[in-house]
Coordinates of C-alpha atoms in Angstrom, one line a residue:
Chain E
M1 CA -105.0 50.8 -44.5
A2 CA -107.2 48.5 -46.8
A3 CA -109.0 47.5 -43.5
N4 CA -112.8 46.7 -44.2
G5 CA -114.6 44.6 -41.8
K6 CA -113.1 42.0 -39.6
R7 CA -110.5 39.9 -41.1
T8 CA -107.4 38.2 -39.9
V9 CA -104.0 38.4 -41.7
G10 CA -103.9 34.8 -42.0
L11 CA -100.7 33.3 -43.5
F12 CA -99.1 36.7 -43.8
D13 CA -99.0 36.5 -39.9
I14 CA -95.2 36.8 -39.4
R15 CA -95.5 34.2 -36.9
F16 CA -96.7 31.6 -39.4
I17 CA -93.4 32.5 -41.2
I18 CA -90.8 32.5 -38.5
G19 CA -92.5 29.2 -37.3
G20 CA -92.6 27.6 -40.7
L21 CA -88.9 28.4 -41.5
I22 CA -87.5 27.6 -38.0
G23 CA -89.6 24.5 -37.8
L24 CA -88.2 23.4 -41.2
Y25 CA -84.7 23.9 -40.1
G26 CA -85.4 21.9 -37.2
V27 CA -86.7 18.7 -39.1
I28 CA -83.5 19.0 -41.5
L29 CA -81.0 19.3 -38.5
T30 CA -83.1 16.6 -36.4
F31 CA -82.8 14.4 -39.5
L32 CA -79.2 15.1 -39.9
G33 CA -78.6 14.7 -36.1
V34 CA -80.1 11.3 -36.1
F35 CA -78.8 9.7 -39.4
N36 CA -76.0 11.6 -40.4
A37 CA -73.8 11.9 -37.1
S38 CA -70.7 10.5 -38.1
D39 CA -67.7 10.3 -35.7
K40 CA -65.6 12.9 -37.6
E41 CA -68.6 15.5 -37.0
L42 CA -69.2 14.5 -33.6
A43 CA -65.5 15.3 -32.7
K44 CA -65.9 18.7 -34.0
G45 CA -68.2 19.5 -31.2
D46 CA -66.3 17.7 -28.7
G47 CA -68.8 14.8 -28.8
L48 CA -72.0 17.0 -28.6
N49 CA -74.5 16.2 -31.4
I50 CA -75.5 19.8 -32.0
N51 CA -77.4 19.2 -35.1
L52 CA -79.8 17.0 -33.2
W53 CA -80.0 19.3 -30.0
A54 CA -80.3 22.5 -32.1
G55 CA -82.7 20.9 -34.4
L56 CA -85.0 19.5 -31.5
G57 CA -84.9 23.1 -30.1
M58 CA -86.0 24.6 -33.4
L59 CA -88.6 22.3 -33.8
V60 CA -90.1 23.2 -30.6
V61 CA -89.7 26.8 -31.2
G62 CA -91.5 26.3 -34.7
V63 CA -94.4 24.6 -33.5
A64 CA -94.9 27.0 -30.5
F65 CA -94.9 30.2 -33.1
M66 CA -97.4 28.1 -35.2
A67 CA -99.5 27.4 -32.1
W68 CA -99.5 31.1 -31.1
A69 CA -100.7 32.2 -34.2
R70 CA -103.3 29.9 -34.5
L71 CA -104.6 30.5 -31.1
R72 CA -104.4 34.1 -31.1
P73 CA -104.8 35.5 -34.7
V74 CA -104.4 38.9 -35.3
I75 CA -107.5 40.6 -36.5
V76 CA -107.3 43.7 -38.8
P77 CA -108.7 46.7 -36.8
D78 CA -111.4 49.0 -38.6
D79 CA -110.0 52.3 -37.3
A80 CA -106.3 51.5 -38.2
E81 CA -106.5 54.9 -39.8
S82 CA -103.9 57.6 -39.4
T83 CA -104.5 61.4 -38.9
D84 CA -101.6 62.7 -40.6
A85 CA -101.7 60.8 -44.0
P86 CA -100.4 63.3 -46.5
Chain C
M1 CA -58.9 43.6 -46.1
I2 CA -58.8 40.4 -48.3
H3 CA -59.7 41.2 -52.0
T4 CA -59.7 37.4 -53.2
A5 CA -61.2 34.3 -51.7
D6 CA -58.9 33.0 -48.7
S7 CA -58.6 29.5 -48.2
T8 CA -58.4 29.7 -44.5
F9 CA -62.1 30.6 -44.3
R10 CA -63.2 28.3 -46.9
L11 CA -65.9 26.3 -45.1
D12 CA -67.1 22.9 -46.3
A13 CA -70.4 23.8 -46.8
N14 CA -72.2 21.0 -48.6
A15 CA -75.6 20.4 -50.5
V16 CA -77.5 20.4 -47.4
D17 CA -76.0 23.9 -46.3
Y18 CA -76.9 25.2 -49.4
I19 CA -80.4 24.0 -49.1
I20 CA -80.9 25.6 -45.8
V21 CA -79.3 29.1 -47.1
A22 CA -81.5 29.0 -50.3
L23 CA -84.8 28.2 -48.1
Y24 CA -84.0 31.4 -46.2
F25 CA -83.6 33.5 -49.3
M26 CA -87.0 32.1 -50.8
V27 CA -88.7 33.2 -47.6
V28 CA -87.0 36.6 -47.7
V29 CA -88.3 37.3 -51.3
G30 CA -91.6 35.7 -50.6
I31 CA -92.2 38.3 -47.9
G32 CA -91.4 41.2 -50.2
L33 CA -94.1 39.8 -52.6
M34 CA -96.7 39.3 -50.1
A35 CA -96.2 42.6 -48.6
R36 CA -96.4 44.3 -51.9
R37 CA -100.2 43.3 -52.0
Q38 CA -100.7 45.3 -48.7
V39 CA -99.1 48.5 -49.8
S40 CA -101.7 51.1 -50.8
T41 CA -100.6 54.3 -49.6
S42 CA -97.1 56.1 -49.1
L43 CA -97.8 56.0 -45.4
D44 CA -98.2 51.9 -45.8
F45 CA -94.9 52.2 -47.8
F46 CA -92.8 54.3 -45.6
L47 CA -94.1 53.7 -42.0
S48 CA -96.0 50.4 -42.5
G49 CA -99.4 52.3 -42.2
R50 CA -98.4 52.5 -38.5
S51 CA -100.2 49.4 -37.9
L52 CA -97.7 46.8 -36.5
P53 CA -97.8 45.2 -32.9
A54 CA -95.1 46.2 -30.6
W55 CA -93.3 42.9 -30.3
V56 CA -92.7 43.1 -33.9
T57 CA -91.2 46.7 -34.0
G58 CA -89.5 45.8 -30.9
L59 CA -87.6 42.9 -32.4
A60 CA -87.0 44.8 -35.8
F61 CA -85.8 47.5 -33.5
I62 CA -82.8 45.4 -32.3
S63 CA -82.5 43.6 -35.5
A64 CA -81.8 46.4 -37.7
N65 CA -78.9 47.2 -35.5
L66 CA -77.9 43.5 -35.3
G67 CA -75.8 44.0 -38.3
A68 CA -72.1 43.1 -39.3
V69 CA -70.6 45.5 -36.9
E70 CA -72.5 44.1 -34.0
I71 CA -71.7 40.4 -34.7
M72 CA -68.1 40.5 -36.1
G73 CA -67.1 43.6 -34.2
M74 CA -68.6 42.7 -30.6
S75 CA -67.3 39.3 -30.8
A76 CA -64.0 40.5 -31.9
N77 CA -64.0 42.7 -29.0
G78 CA -64.9 40.0 -26.7
A79 CA -61.7 38.1 -28.2
E80 CA -59.5 41.1 -27.6
F81 CA -60.9 42.7 -24.4
G82 CA -63.1 40.0 -22.6
M83 CA -66.3 40.8 -20.6
A84 CA -65.9 44.6 -20.9
T85 CA -67.6 44.6 -24.0
V86 CA -70.8 44.2 -22.2
H87 CA -70.7 47.8 -21.4
Y88 CA -71.8 48.4 -25.1
F89 CA -75.0 46.5 -24.0
W90 CA -75.6 47.2 -20.4
V91 CA -74.2 50.6 -19.8
G92 CA -74.8 51.5 -23.4
A93 CA -77.7 50.3 -25.7
V94 CA -80.0 49.3 -23.1
P95 CA -80.2 52.3 -20.8
A96 CA -80.6 54.4 -23.9
M97 CA -83.4 52.3 -25.4
L98 CA -85.5 52.7 -22.3
F99 CA -84.9 56.5 -22.3
L100 CA -85.9 56.6 -25.8
G101 CA -89.1 54.7 -25.1
I102 CA -90.0 56.7 -22.3
V103 CA -88.8 60.3 -22.8
M104 CA -88.3 60.8 -26.5
M105 CA -90.7 58.6 -28.2
P106 CA -94.1 60.4 -27.2
F107 CA -92.6 63.5 -28.9
Y108 CA -91.6 61.6 -32.0
Y109 CA -94.9 59.8 -32.5
G110 CA -97.1 62.3 -30.9
S111 CA -96.2 65.1 -33.0
G112 CA -97.1 63.0 -36.1
V113 CA -93.5 63.5 -37.9
R114 CA -92.5 60.9 -40.5
S115 CA -89.0 61.1 -39.8
V116 CA -86.2 62.4 -37.2
P117 CA -85.2 65.2 -39.5
E118 CA -88.9 66.4 -40.0
F119 CA -89.1 66.7 -36.0
M120 CA -85.9 68.9 -36.6
R121 CA -87.7 71.0 -39.1
K122 CA -90.6 71.8 -37.0
R123 CA -88.6 72.5 -33.8
F124 CA -85.9 74.7 -35.3
G125 CA -86.8 75.2 -39.0
T126 CA -85.4 74.4 -42.3
G127 CA -81.6 75.5 -41.4
A128 CA -81.0 72.6 -38.9
H129 CA -83.4 70.5 -41.1
L130 CA -81.2 70.6 -44.1
V131 CA -78.2 69.9 -42.4
N132 CA -79.4 67.1 -40.7
A133 CA -81.3 65.4 -43.6
I134 CA -78.5 65.8 -46.0
S135 CA -76.0 64.5 -43.6
F136 CA -78.0 61.7 -42.6
A137 CA -78.9 60.5 -46.4
V138 CA -75.3 60.5 -47.0
A139 CA -74.3 58.7 -44.3
Q140 CA -77.0 55.9 -45.1
L141 CA -75.5 55.5 -48.2
L142 CA -72.1 55.0 -47.1
I143 CA -72.8 52.7 -44.3
A144 CA -75.2 50.7 -46.7
G145 CA -72.1 50.2 -48.8
I146 CA -70.1 49.1 -45.8
N147 CA -72.8 46.6 -44.8
L148 CA -73.0 45.4 -48.4
Y149 CA -69.3 45.0 -48.9
L150 CA -69.2 43.0 -45.9
L151 CA -71.7 40.8 -46.8
A152 CA -70.4 40.1 -50.2
T153 CA -66.9 39.6 -48.4
I154 CA -68.5 36.9 -46.3
V155 CA -70.2 35.1 -49.4
N156 CA -66.8 35.3 -51.0
R157 CA -65.0 34.0 -48.4
L158 CA -67.4 31.2 -47.3
L159 CA -68.8 30.0 -50.7
G160 CA -66.1 31.0 -53.0
W161 CA -68.0 33.2 -55.3
P162 CA -66.1 36.2 -56.9
L163 CA -66.7 39.4 -54.9
W164 CA -68.3 41.1 -57.7
V165 CA -70.9 38.3 -58.0
S166 CA -71.6 38.2 -54.2
L167 CA -71.9 41.9 -54.5
V168 CA -74.3 42.3 -57.2
A169 CA -76.4 39.2 -55.7
A170 CA -76.7 40.5 -52.3
A171 CA -77.7 43.9 -53.6
A172 CA -80.4 42.5 -55.9
I173 CA -81.9 40.3 -52.8
V174 CA -82.2 43.6 -50.6
L175 CA -83.5 45.7 -53.3
S176 CA -86.1 43.2 -54.3
Y177 CA -87.6 43.1 -50.8
T178 CA -87.2 46.6 -49.8
A179 CA -88.4 48.0 -53.2
L180 CA -91.4 45.7 -53.4
G181 CA -92.9 46.0 -49.8
G182 CA -91.2 48.9 -48.4
L183 CA -91.0 49.1 -44.7
S184 CA -93.1 46.2 -43.8
A185 CA -91.1 43.9 -45.8
A186 CA -88.0 45.3 -44.2
I187 CA -89.4 45.1 -40.8
Y188 CA -91.1 41.6 -41.3
N189 CA -87.8 40.2 -42.7
E190 CA -85.9 41.9 -39.7
V191 CA -87.9 39.9 -37.2
L192 CA -87.4 36.7 -38.9
Q193 CA -83.8 37.6 -39.3
F194 CA -83.7 38.1 -35.6
F195 CA -84.6 34.5 -35.0
V196 CA -82.5 33.1 -37.7
I197 CA -79.6 34.7 -36.1
V198 CA -80.4 33.6 -32.6
A199 CA -80.7 29.9 -34.2
A200 CA -77.2 30.2 -35.7
L201 CA -75.4 31.7 -32.7
L202 CA -76.9 30.3 -29.7
P203 CA -76.0 26.5 -30.7
L204 CA -72.7 27.9 -31.5
T205 CA -72.3 29.3 -28.1
I206 CA -73.4 25.9 -26.7
V207 CA -70.9 23.9 -28.5
A208 CA -68.2 26.4 -27.8
L209 CA -69.2 26.4 -24.1
H210 CA -69.1 22.6 -24.1
K211 CA -65.5 22.4 -25.9
V212 CA -64.0 24.8 -23.5
G213 CA -65.5 23.3 -20.5
G214 CA -68.4 25.6 -19.5
W215 CA -67.9 28.8 -17.5
E216 CA -65.2 26.9 -15.2
G217 CA -63.2 26.2 -18.3
I218 CA -63.3 29.9 -19.4
K219 CA -62.2 31.0 -15.6
D220 CA -59.2 28.5 -16.0
K221 CA -58.1 29.2 -19.3
V222 CA -58.7 32.9 -20.3
Q223 CA -55.7 35.1 -21.0
P224 CA -54.1 37.0 -19.8
G225 CA -55.9 36.5 -16.9
Q226 CA -59.1 36.9 -14.8
E227 CA -59.3 40.4 -15.0
Q228 CA -60.7 39.9 -18.8
L229 CA -64.0 38.3 -17.0
S230 CA -64.7 41.4 -15.0
S231 CA -66.5 44.3 -16.7
W232 CA -64.9 47.3 -14.8
P233 CA -62.8 49.5 -14.7
G234 CA -62.3 48.2 -18.6
T235 CA -59.1 50.2 -19.0
D236 CA -58.3 47.5 -21.8
L237 CA -61.4 48.4 -23.6
T238 CA -60.9 52.2 -23.5
G239 CA -57.2 52.4 -23.6
I240 CA -57.3 54.9 -20.8
D241 CA -54.7 54.0 -18.0
S242 CA -56.2 55.6 -15.0
P243 CA -59.2 53.5 -13.7
L244 CA -61.3 56.4 -12.6
L245 CA -61.1 58.2 -15.9
S246 CA -61.8 55.0 -17.8
V247 CA -64.9 54.4 -15.9
I248 CA -65.9 58.1 -16.3
G249 CA -65.4 57.4 -20.3
I250 CA -67.3 54.4 -20.4
I251 CA -70.4 55.9 -18.4
F252 CA -70.2 59.4 -19.9
G253 CA -68.5 59.1 -23.3
L254 CA -70.0 55.5 -24.2
G255 CA -73.1 55.2 -22.1
F256 CA -74.6 58.6 -21.9
V257 CA -73.6 60.5 -25.3
L258 CA -72.5 57.7 -27.9
S259 CA -75.2 55.3 -27.0
F260 CA -78.0 57.8 -26.0
G261 CA -77.0 59.6 -29.2
Y262 CA -77.1 56.6 -31.3
W263 CA -80.4 55.0 -30.2
T264 CA -82.5 58.2 -29.8
T265 CA -81.6 60.0 -32.8
N266 CA -80.7 57.7 -35.4
F267 CA -83.8 57.4 -37.8
V268 CA -82.8 54.0 -39.0
E269 CA -83.8 52.8 -35.4
V270 CA -86.5 55.4 -34.5
Q271 CA -88.3 54.6 -37.8
R272 CA -89.1 51.0 -36.6
A273 CA -90.7 52.2 -33.4
M274 CA -92.7 54.9 -35.4
A275 CA -94.5 52.2 -37.4
S276 CA -96.5 51.0 -34.3
D277 CA -100.3 51.6 -34.1
S278 CA -100.4 53.7 -31.0
I279 CA -98.5 56.0 -28.8
S280 CA -97.9 53.2 -26.1
A281 CA -97.1 50.7 -28.5
A282 CA -94.4 53.1 -30.0
K283 CA -93.1 53.6 -26.5
R284 CA -93.1 49.9 -25.9
A285 CA -91.1 48.9 -29.2
P286 CA -87.6 50.1 -28.0
I287 CA -88.6 48.6 -24.4
I288 CA -89.4 45.4 -25.6
G289 CA -86.3 45.4 -27.6
A290 CA -84.3 46.0 -24.4
F291 CA -85.0 42.7 -23.0
P292 CA -83.6 40.5 -25.9
K293 CA -80.8 42.9 -26.2
M294 CA -79.3 42.6 -22.8
F295 CA -78.8 38.9 -23.6
I296 CA -77.3 39.0 -26.9
P297 CA -73.9 39.6 -25.1
F298 CA -74.1 35.8 -24.3
I299 CA -74.2 34.7 -27.8
V300 CA -72.0 37.4 -29.3
I301 CA -69.3 38.3 -26.8
I302 CA -68.9 34.8 -24.9
P303 CA -68.2 33.1 -28.2
G304 CA -65.5 35.8 -28.8
V305 CA -64.0 35.4 -25.5
I306 CA -64.0 31.4 -26.1
A307 CA -62.6 31.6 -29.5
A308 CA -59.6 33.5 -28.2
I309 CA -59.1 30.5 -26.0
I310 CA -59.9 27.0 -27.9
I311 CA -58.9 28.7 -31.4
P312 CA -54.7 28.2 -31.6
K313 CA -54.4 31.1 -34.3
L314 CA -56.4 33.5 -32.2
A315 CA -54.7 32.5 -29.1
D316 CA -51.3 33.1 -30.5
L317 CA -52.7 36.5 -31.8
K318 CA -53.7 37.3 -28.2
E319 CA -50.3 36.5 -26.7
T320 CA -47.9 37.8 -29.3
G321 CA -49.9 40.5 -31.2
K322 CA -49.1 38.9 -34.3
G323 CA -50.6 36.2 -36.9
D324 CA -52.6 35.7 -40.1
V325 CA -56.0 36.0 -38.5
K326 CA -57.9 38.9 -37.1
Y327 CA -60.1 39.3 -34.1
N328 CA -62.8 40.2 -36.4
D329 CA -62.6 36.4 -37.7
A330 CA -63.4 34.9 -34.2
I331 CA -67.2 33.8 -35.3
L332 CA -66.3 32.5 -38.5
L333 CA -63.3 30.6 -37.1
L334 CA -65.5 29.1 -34.4
M335 CA -68.0 27.8 -37.1
K336 CA -65.3 26.6 -39.3
D337 CA -63.9 24.5 -36.3
L338 CA -66.9 23.2 -34.5
L339 CA -70.0 23.2 -36.6
P340 CA -71.2 20.2 -38.5
N341 CA -72.9 20.2 -41.8
G342 CA -76.3 21.3 -41.3
M343 CA -75.9 23.6 -38.3
L344 CA -73.1 25.1 -40.6
G345 CA -75.8 26.3 -42.9
I346 CA -77.9 27.7 -40.5
A347 CA -75.0 29.7 -39.1
I348 CA -74.2 30.8 -42.6
A349 CA -77.7 31.9 -43.2
G350 CA -77.7 33.6 -39.9
L351 CA -74.5 35.7 -40.7
L352 CA -76.0 36.5 -44.1
A353 CA -79.4 37.7 -42.6
S354 CA -77.5 39.8 -40.2
F355 CA -75.5 41.8 -42.8
M356 CA -78.7 42.0 -45.0
A357 CA -80.7 43.4 -42.1
G358 CA -78.1 46.1 -41.7
M359 CA -78.2 47.0 -45.4
A360 CA -81.9 47.1 -45.9
A361 CA -82.4 49.0 -42.5
N362 CA -80.0 51.7 -44.2
I363 CA -81.9 51.8 -47.6
S364 CA -85.4 51.9 -46.1
A365 CA -84.4 54.9 -43.7
F366 CA -82.7 56.6 -46.6
N367 CA -85.9 56.4 -49.1
T368 CA -88.0 57.9 -46.4
V369 CA -85.7 60.9 -45.5
F370 CA -85.0 61.4 -49.3
S371 CA -88.7 61.3 -50.2
Y372 CA -90.2 63.2 -47.4
D373 CA -87.5 65.5 -46.2
L374 CA -85.4 66.3 -49.2
W375 CA -87.6 65.7 -52.3
Q376 CA -91.2 66.7 -51.2
Q377 CA -89.6 69.8 -48.7
Y378 CA -87.4 71.3 -51.3
V379 CA -87.9 70.0 -54.8
K380 CA -91.6 69.3 -55.5
K381 CA -94.0 70.2 -53.0
D382 CA -97.6 69.5 -53.8
E383 CA -98.0 66.2 -55.6
E384 CA -100.3 63.2 -55.1
D385 CA -99.5 60.6 -52.6
T386 CA -98.8 58.0 -55.2
Y387 CA -96.1 60.4 -56.7
Y388 CA -94.1 60.0 -53.3
T389 CA -94.3 56.4 -53.0
R390 CA -93.1 56.2 -56.7
V391 CA -90.2 58.6 -55.6
G392 CA -89.6 56.2 -52.9
R393 CA -89.3 53.4 -55.0
I394 CA -86.9 54.9 -57.4
A395 CA -84.9 56.3 -54.3
T396 CA -84.5 52.6 -53.1
V397 CA -83.3 51.3 -56.7
A398 CA -81.0 54.5 -56.8
A399 CA -79.7 54.0 -53.2
T400 CA -78.9 50.0 -54.0
L401 CA -76.9 51.1 -57.0
I402 CA -75.1 54.0 -55.1
A403 CA -74.4 51.2 -52.3
I404 CA -72.6 48.9 -54.8
G405 CA -70.3 52.1 -55.7
T406 CA -69.7 52.9 -52.0
A407 CA -69.1 49.4 -51.1
G408 CA -66.1 49.8 -53.4
I409 CA -65.1 52.9 -51.5
A410 CA -65.4 50.9 -48.3
S411 CA -62.9 48.2 -49.7
N412 CA -60.3 50.7 -49.7
Y413 CA -60.4 51.1 -45.8
S414 CA -58.6 48.5 -43.8
N415 CA -60.1 49.5 -40.4
L416 CA -63.8 49.7 -41.3
M417 CA -65.2 49.2 -37.8
D418 CA -63.3 52.0 -35.8
Y419 CA -64.1 54.2 -38.9
L420 CA -67.8 53.4 -38.7
Q421 CA -67.8 54.2 -34.7
T422 CA -66.0 57.2 -35.4
L423 CA -68.7 58.4 -37.8
F424 CA -71.4 57.7 -35.4
G425 CA -69.7 60.0 -32.7
F426 CA -69.4 62.9 -35.4
F427 CA -73.0 63.0 -36.2
N428 CA -75.1 61.5 -33.6
A429 CA -73.4 62.9 -30.5
P430 CA -74.2 66.4 -31.5
L431 CA -77.6 65.7 -32.6
F432 CA -78.5 64.1 -29.2
A433 CA -77.4 67.2 -27.7
T434 CA -79.3 69.3 -29.9
F435 CA -82.5 67.1 -29.4
I436 CA -82.4 67.0 -25.8
L437 CA -81.9 70.7 -25.3
G438 CA -84.5 71.5 -27.8
M439 CA -87.3 69.3 -26.5
F440 CA -86.8 70.5 -22.6
W441 CA -86.0 74.1 -23.3
K442 CA -88.3 76.3 -25.0
R443 CA -86.4 79.4 -25.4
M444 CA -83.7 77.5 -27.6
T445 CA -83.7 79.2 -30.9
A446 CA -83.4 78.2 -34.5
T447 CA -79.9 79.5 -35.3
A448 CA -78.9 77.8 -32.0
G449 CA -80.2 74.6 -33.3
W450 CA -78.0 74.6 -36.5
T451 CA -75.0 76.4 -35.2
G452 CA -74.8 73.8 -32.3
L453 CA -75.4 70.8 -34.5
V454 CA -72.2 72.1 -36.6
S455 CA -69.9 73.3 -34.0
G456 CA -70.5 70.0 -31.9
T457 CA -69.4 68.1 -35.3
V458 CA -66.4 70.3 -35.6
A459 CA -65.4 69.5 -32.0
A460 CA -65.8 66.1 -32.6
V461 CA -63.4 66.0 -35.6
L462 CA -61.0 68.2 -34.0
V463 CA -60.9 65.5 -31.1
A464 CA -60.1 62.9 -33.7
F465 CA -57.4 64.8 -35.1
L466 CA -55.9 65.2 -31.6
S467 CA -56.1 61.7 -30.6
E468 CA -53.3 59.2 -31.5
D469 CA -54.9 57.0 -34.2
T470 CA -58.5 57.8 -35.2
F471 CA -57.4 59.2 -38.6
G472 CA -54.6 57.0 -38.7
S473 CA -51.5 59.0 -39.6
A474 CA -53.3 62.0 -40.2
S475 CA -53.8 62.5 -36.3
W476 CA -51.5 64.3 -34.3
G477 CA -51.2 62.6 -31.0
V478 CA -51.3 65.4 -28.8
L479 CA -54.4 63.7 -26.5
G480 CA -53.1 60.5 -25.1
V481 CA -56.2 58.3 -26.3
S482 CA -56.5 56.1 -29.0
G483 CA -59.0 53.3 -30.5
Q484 CA -62.4 53.1 -28.8
G485 CA -61.5 55.3 -25.8
A486 CA -60.7 58.2 -28.4
S487 CA -64.2 58.0 -29.8
F488 CA -65.9 58.1 -26.3
V489 CA -63.8 61.4 -25.8
A490 CA -64.6 62.7 -29.1
A491 CA -68.3 62.0 -28.4
G492 CA -68.3 63.7 -25.3
A493 CA -66.5 66.7 -26.5
A494 CA -69.2 67.0 -29.3
F495 CA -71.8 67.2 -26.7
V496 CA -70.5 69.7 -24.4
V497 CA -69.6 72.1 -27.0
D498 CA -72.9 71.6 -28.8
I499 CA -74.7 72.6 -25.5
I500 CA -72.3 75.3 -24.8
V501 CA -72.7 76.8 -28.2
S502 CA -76.4 76.3 -28.2
V503 CA -77.1 78.2 -25.0
V504 CA -74.7 81.1 -26.0
V505 CA -76.4 81.6 -29.3
T506 CA -79.6 81.6 -27.9
S507 CA -79.0 84.2 -25.6
F508 CA -78.4 86.3 -28.6
T509 CA -81.4 85.2 -30.9
R510 CA -85.1 85.4 -30.7
P511 CA -86.8 82.3 -29.6
K512 CA -89.8 80.8 -31.8
A513 CA -93.2 81.7 -30.6
E514 CA -94.5 79.4 -27.9
E515 CA -97.4 78.4 -29.9
D516 CA -95.3 77.0 -32.8
L517 CA -93.7 74.7 -30.5
K518 CA -96.8 72.9 -28.8
G519 CA -96.3 69.1 -29.2
L520 CA -92.6 69.7 -29.6
V521 CA -91.3 70.9 -26.1
Y522 CA -91.9 69.2 -23.2
S523 CA -93.2 72.1 -21.0
L524 CA -95.4 73.3 -23.8
T525 CA -97.1 69.9 -24.5
P526 CA -100.3 68.9 -22.8
K527 CA -99.6 65.9 -20.7
E528 CA -102.5 64.1 -22.1
S529 CA -101.1 64.0 -25.6
L530 CA -98.1 62.3 -24.7
V531 CA -99.8 59.1 -23.2
D532 CA -102.7 56.9 -24.6
P533 CA -106.1 57.7 -22.7
D534 CA -106.3 54.0 -21.7
E535 CA -102.6 53.8 -20.7
V536 CA -103.3 53.6 -17.1
H537 CA -105.5 50.8 -17.3
L538 CA -102.9 48.4 -19.0
P539 CA -101.6 45.5 -17.4
W540 CA -97.8 45.9 -16.2
W541 CA -96.4 44.1 -19.1
Q542 CA -98.1 46.6 -21.6
S543 CA -97.5 49.7 -19.4
P544 CA -94.4 51.3 -20.9
P545 CA -93.2 52.8 -17.4
K546 CA -93.6 49.5 -15.5
L547 CA -92.0 47.4 -18.4
A548 CA -88.9 49.7 -18.5
G549 CA -88.5 49.4 -14.6
V550 CA -88.3 45.6 -14.9
A551 CA -85.9 45.9 -17.5
L552 CA -83.9 48.5 -15.7
V553 CA -83.8 46.2 -12.7
L554 CA -82.7 43.4 -14.9
V555 CA -80.0 44.9 -16.6
I556 CA -78.6 46.2 -13.1
I557 CA -78.7 42.7 -12.0
L558 CA -76.8 41.7 -15.0
N559 CA -74.1 44.5 -14.4
V560 CA -73.7 43.3 -10.9
I561 CA -73.2 39.7 -11.5
F562 CA -70.4 40.5 -14.2
W563 CA -68.8 43.1 -12.1

């Protein structure tokens, strides 16, 4: 409840953390999918390059979370006071 | 149970996979460190200062439950029984979560209690409170041990680390973030875990579907036949031969008693919604959680169903009932066979995340109940706020150490999942009966509170003894029910007996004065105190009843599609 004045929660915003980690995973997987897809690995997934597709999907999700956090930052409210604090 | 590393499940993880897993753990510990700077009062530590947005608490709400039992257990059920497993979600969890949001949450949040046992104390006095708080705390320690053991087993199987190293490493990481940041850290990590778990399971499901040839492929190849793909009457799941009784067992036992009992009275779950910033946000948390919850079967049960088709060893097991694999291994076998390095690392991170979520949830619920309900209530009453925060931190450390011990106990049980389900039936079903009666019937007395609880639990234990196999060879086999059907019947019996005993005892004892029950019993609580003043002006997607209505329609549609 250390809320004094209007301030945003900044990087502690969970959306930045989720977006960052999932986005980073997306980069790694996309990279693997493009440069490291051997026939043997592809055969496992029956020809589906899952690293590439999952990587692209995660990139999109990661960017979406970052954009959401950037466009609608969380403001720590002044009245985040609880009436029943012990 | 496998005590040494088993080469069947050694995945060929390479450096990239290890980096992906390490990245995840760095973020988890980082969240604990960051959350620590924001913790200033004991309410911050235990209930996150009641300031989290509803989508965060809503996702944490289901993530806390998305542990080992859910992922391994439900995919195993999918492999063995097929689509009937969806009842755990569409008849069980989702309606119960909506009920919690609309009916129960206003009382929990509005009465200003900090835990479910504390509500019990205000409504029924110390007798019922002590029974509830102690049994809950003990159960959490045992369950934390089970989660920790499963977590360590996976690390041991997948990465080949010795079991005790895996155990200590897993415990250290869970401890570091829960002790540092309290509930905020646990909840933030749960939200992150949710996305990592989905990132692990969704691509796995897609590859598996691709491999088997889509839904048509499943329809063609599923064994022993098409009935595995329809959810009713679910006679395989319940083990009850009569279709009518099976349906009754699913609706009353699984749906009404077990699931409502679990979701509405289990403080591990309720604590997450209590961390919201207003009554309507607290109501929204379980309702928002219900939306992703109803789609989880698609990434948990469907892979299980497919695994039983495309993994030869599992298909053999299903046909002959014998083999060196278990249904519990369905997801692991799929990962091993289908995923390339990279995606494999994500899947391992997702599983580790899931099992840690379970344990962290147990530990953070334990330390709240221990500090507020046991220590502050019965040992040291009027200390400073910082004192209880410190007690909470010490309790967290102690609980983690004890969990390493109870993980040892857990390793002695071969049928961990059944055992766990049975325990839920013993404790949650009577608790639910007592709560629901106490909330709506103002005459119900304090004595009725604790006698109802105790007799309900006794009834469930009795059914477990009468069943064919709940206690293994210790069961007498008088009733023709076994497995999951038996736990539905036990839960139903606990509920009915609790209600009857409570009603009878109430008629012989004196009720509490009405003014003491304000805010605790429906008819004695001013309606305004159950809603936020501005709730009527909220748009539909923020209004709890309308949101719950949408969820209910969706889940009915899902039920009909997979009839």
